[in-house]
Amino acid sequence: MAKKILWSGDVILPAPTTLSVNDEIIWSSDTGRTLSGYMVGSVIAEKKNLSIKWEWLTEKEVQKIKSRLIAGFFPLSFKDDGLNFTINAYRGTLSKEHYGEIGDGNYYYRSVTADVIQR
């Protein structure tokens, strides 16, 4: 059974080698420092940003990732702070380091990385 670390809908994605979750604070547009250096502004939201890295994937596993981390918006679920989160997200560049075939009939990728940002 696949390890459920990242999933989109009912599709469990390959387990990442590393998953970093950042809690980004979004400030109001009038945020800044006054002439005296005092910080002003209001927090308007907190969003999740994920940095994901997979290593040693088959071509089939990479195709599964690409079918869920699409160009545009998509749901992505993960666990953070003891809770399951599902965010509506988009991704940055999906980078793949190719390795090639090793004689077992599969094509391998040394690493695949993506940043996923909550909408």
PDB file of C-alpha atoms in Angstrom:
ATOM      1  CA  MET A   1       0.000   0.000   0.000  1.00  0.00           C
ATOM      2  CA  ALA A   2       1.251   3.478  -0.916  1.00  0.00           C
ATOM      3  CA  LYS A   3       2.320   5.803   1.892  1.00  0.00           C
ATOM      4  CA  LYS A   4      -0.281   8.602   2.094  1.00  0.00           C
ATOM      5  CA  ILE A   5       1.785  11.779   2.407  1.00  0.00           C
ATOM      6  CA  LEU A   6       0.462  13.784  -0.555  1.00  0.00           C
ATOM      7  CA  TRP A   7      -2.814  13.173  -2.338  1.00  0.00           C
ATOM      8  CA  SER A   8      -5.136  14.900  -4.763  1.00  0.00           C
ATOM      9  CA  GLY A   9      -8.735  13.752  -4.588  1.00  0.00           C
ATOM     10  CA  ASP A  10      -8.589   9.960  -4.350  1.00  0.00           C
ATOM     11  CA  VAL A  11      -5.144   9.716  -6.019  1.00  0.00           C
ATOM     12  CA  ILE A  12      -2.176   9.137  -3.700  1.00  0.00           C
ATOM     13  CA  LEU A  13       0.983  10.665  -5.155  1.00  0.00           C
ATOM     14  CA  PRO A  14       4.397   9.021  -4.777  1.00  0.00           C
ATOM     15  CA  ALA A  15       5.905   9.644  -1.341  1.00  0.00           C
ATOM     16  CA  PRO A  16       8.289  12.616  -1.529  1.00  0.00           C
ATOM     17  CA  THR A  17      11.872  12.457  -0.322  1.00  0.00           C
ATOM     18  CA  THR A  18      11.380  15.861   1.314  1.00  0.00           C
ATOM     19  CA  LEU A  19       8.318  17.977   1.941  1.00  0.00           C
ATOM     20  CA  SER A  20       8.696  21.457   3.419  1.00  0.00           C
ATOM     21  CA  VAL A  21       5.554  23.349   4.410  1.00  0.00           C
ATOM     22  CA  ASN A  22       5.821  27.110   4.874  1.00  0.00           C
ATOM     23  CA  ASP A  23       3.071  29.155   6.558  1.00  0.00           C
ATOM     24  CA  GLU A  24       3.183  32.450   4.673  1.00  0.00           C
ATOM     25  CA  ILE A  25       1.577  35.552   6.152  1.00  0.00           C
ATOM     26  CA  ILE A  26      -0.170  37.849   3.672  1.00  0.00           C
ATOM     27  CA  TRP A  27      -0.228  41.497   4.751  1.00  0.00           C
ATOM     28  CA  SER A  28      -2.517  44.317   3.614  1.00  0.00           C
ATOM     29  CA  SER A  29      -1.339  46.529   0.763  1.00  0.00           C
ATOM     30  CA  ASP A  30      -0.820  49.500   3.119  1.00  0.00           C
ATOM     31  CA  THR A  31       1.762  47.593   5.208  1.00  0.00           C
ATOM     32  CA  GLY A  32       5.099  49.273   5.770  1.00  0.00           C
ATOM     33  CA  ARG A  33       7.158  51.366   8.123  1.00  0.00           C
ATOM     34  CA  THR A  34       6.310  54.861   9.248  1.00  0.00           C
ATOM     35  CA  LEU A  35       8.901  57.660   9.234  1.00  0.00           C
ATOM     36  CA  SER A  36       9.780  56.701  12.816  1.00  0.00           C
ATOM     37  CA  GLY A  37      10.398  53.076  11.783  1.00  0.00           C
ATOM     38  CA  TYR A  38       7.234  51.682  13.410  1.00  0.00           C
ATOM     39  CA  MET A  39       5.681  48.778  11.490  1.00  0.00           C
ATOM     40  CA  VAL A  40       2.025  49.198  10.465  1.00  0.00           C
ATOM     41  CA  GLY A  41      -0.389  47.003   8.541  1.00  0.00           C
ATOM     42  CA  SER A  42      -2.831  44.174   8.958  1.00  0.00           C
ATOM     43  CA  VAL A  43      -2.564  40.451   8.426  1.00  0.00           C
ATOM     44  CA  ILE A  44      -5.257  39.492   5.921  1.00  0.00           C
ATOM     45  CA  ALA A  45      -4.522  35.792   5.410  1.00  0.00           C
ATOM     46  CA  GLU A  46      -2.150  32.905   6.062  1.00  0.00           C
ATOM     47  CA  LYS A  47      -1.340  30.611   3.139  1.00  0.00           C
ATOM     48  CA  LYS A  48       0.583  27.348   2.752  1.00  0.00           C
ATOM     49  CA  ASN A  49       3.540  27.029   0.392  1.00  0.00           C
ATOM     50  CA  LEU A  50       5.026  23.575  -0.185  1.00  0.00           C
ATOM     51  CA  SER A  51       8.454  22.669  -1.530  1.00  0.00           C
ATOM     52  CA  ILE A  52       8.398  19.069  -2.709  1.00  0.00           C
ATOM     53  CA  LYS A  53      11.243  16.832  -3.844  1.00  0.00           C
ATOM     54  CA  TRP A  54      11.021  13.272  -5.100  1.00  0.00           C
ATOM     55  CA  GLU A  55      13.992  11.047  -5.940  1.00  0.00           C
ATOM     56  CA  TRP A  56      14.364   7.956  -8.108  1.00  0.00           C
ATOM     57  CA  LEU A  57      10.981   7.897  -9.791  1.00  0.00           C
ATOM     58  CA  THR A  58       9.853   5.872 -12.777  1.00  0.00           C
ATOM     59  CA  GLU A  59       8.360   7.579 -15.791  1.00  0.00           C
ATOM     60  CA  LYS A  60       4.936   6.255 -14.752  1.00  0.00           C
ATOM     61  CA  GLU A  61       5.267   7.894 -11.302  1.00  0.00           C
ATOM     62  CA  VAL A  62       6.273  11.230 -12.885  1.00  0.00           C
ATOM     63  CA  GLN A  63       3.264  11.032 -15.197  1.00  0.00           C
ATOM     64  CA  LYS A  64       1.024  10.520 -12.130  1.00  0.00           C
ATOM     65  CA  ILE A  65       2.486  13.636 -10.488  1.00  0.00           C
ATOM     66  CA  LYS A  66       2.060  15.702 -13.666  1.00  0.00           C
ATOM     67  CA  SER A  67      -1.539  14.535 -14.060  1.00  0.00           C
ATOM     68  CA  ARG A  68      -2.427  16.025 -10.652  1.00  0.00           C
ATOM     69  CA  LEU A  69      -0.055  19.026 -10.349  1.00  0.00           C
ATOM     70  CA  ILE A  70      -1.470  20.550 -13.524  1.00  0.00           C
ATOM     71  CA  ALA A  71      -0.994  23.968 -15.098  1.00  0.00           C
ATOM     72  CA  GLY A  72      -3.764  25.920 -13.401  1.00  0.00           C
ATOM     73  CA  PHE A  73      -5.486  25.343 -10.077  1.00  0.00           C
ATOM     74  CA  PHE A  74      -5.874  21.955  -8.386  1.00  0.00           C
ATOM     75  CA  PRO A  75      -6.616  20.457  -4.957  1.00  0.00           C
ATOM     76  CA  LEU A  76      -3.700  19.062  -2.959  1.00  0.00           C
ATOM     77  CA  SER A  77      -3.925  17.382   0.443  1.00  0.00           C
ATOM     78  CA  PHE A  78      -1.218  16.784   3.037  1.00  0.00           C
ATOM     79  CA  LYS A  79      -0.725  16.565   6.780  1.00  0.00           C
ATOM     80  CA  ASP A  80       0.696  19.504   8.765  1.00  0.00           C
ATOM     81  CA  ASP A  81       0.577  20.322  12.482  1.00  0.00           C
ATOM     82  CA  GLY A  82      -1.280  17.067  13.135  1.00  0.00           C
ATOM     83  CA  LEU A  83      -4.136  17.982  10.766  1.00  0.00           C
ATOM     84  CA  ASN A  84      -5.013  17.002   7.214  1.00  0.00           C
ATOM     85  CA  PHE A  85      -5.149  20.053   4.942  1.00  0.00           C
ATOM     86  CA  THR A  86      -6.631  20.321   1.470  1.00  0.00           C
ATOM     87  CA  ILE A  87      -5.665  23.490  -0.356  1.00  0.00           C
ATOM     88  CA  ASN A  88      -6.670  24.895  -3.705  1.00  0.00           C
ATOM     89  CA  ALA A  89      -3.253  25.462  -5.222  1.00  0.00           C
ATOM     90  CA  TYR A  90      -1.100  26.143  -8.250  1.00  0.00           C
ATOM     91  CA  ARG A  91       2.461  25.076  -8.894  1.00  0.00           C
ATOM     92  CA  GLY A  92       5.627  26.770  -9.957  1.00  0.00           C
ATOM     93  CA  THR A  93       8.136  25.136 -12.278  1.00  0.00           C
ATOM     94  CA  LEU A  94       8.197  21.341 -12.264  1.00  0.00           C
ATOM     95  CA  SER A  95      11.869  20.359 -12.656  1.00  0.00           C
ATOM     96  CA  LYS A  96      13.024  16.870 -13.637  1.00  0.00           C
ATOM     97  CA  GLU A  97      16.558  15.482 -13.579  1.00  0.00           C
ATOM     98  CA  HIS A  98      16.652  12.541 -15.985  1.00  0.00           C
ATOM     99  CA  TYR A  99      18.633   9.398 -15.302  1.00  0.00           C
ATOM    100  CA  GLY A 100      17.502   7.088 -18.109  1.00  0.00           C
ATOM    101  CA  GLU A 101      17.107   3.359 -18.534  1.00  0.00           C
ATOM    102  CA  ILE A 102      19.178   0.934 -16.466  1.00  0.00           C
ATOM    103  CA  GLY A 103      18.271  -2.321 -18.171  1.00  0.00           C
ATOM    104  CA  ASP A 104      15.077  -3.223 -16.307  1.00  0.00           C
ATOM    105  CA  GLY A 105      12.740  -1.758 -18.942  1.00  0.00           C
ATOM    106  CA  ASN A 106      11.947   1.393 -16.936  1.00  0.00           C
ATOM    107  CA  TYR A 107      12.993   4.991 -17.547  1.00  0.00           C
ATOM    108  CA  TYR A 108      14.092   6.734 -14.336  1.00  0.00           C
ATOM    109  CA  TYR A 109      14.301  10.279 -13.053  1.00  0.00           C
ATOM    110  CA  ARG A 110      17.020  11.071 -10.509  1.00  0.00           C
ATOM    111  CA  SER A 111      14.914  13.848  -8.974  1.00  0.00           C
ATOM    112  CA  VAL A 112      11.726  15.822  -9.505  1.00  0.00           C
ATOM    113  CA  THR A 113      10.950  19.073  -7.672  1.00  0.00           C
ATOM    114  CA  ALA A 114       8.015  21.466  -7.511  1.00  0.00           C
ATOM    115  CA  ASP A 115       6.803  24.359  -5.413  1.00  0.00           C
ATOM    116  CA  VAL A 116       3.066  24.372  -4.726  1.00  0.00           C
ATOM    117  CA  ILE A 117       1.406  27.582  -3.566  1.00  0.00           C
ATOM    118  CA  GLN A 118      -2.013  27.948  -1.957  1.00  0.00           C
ATOM    119  CA  ARG A 119      -4.319  30.095  -4.057  1.00  0.00           C
TER     120      ARG A 119
END
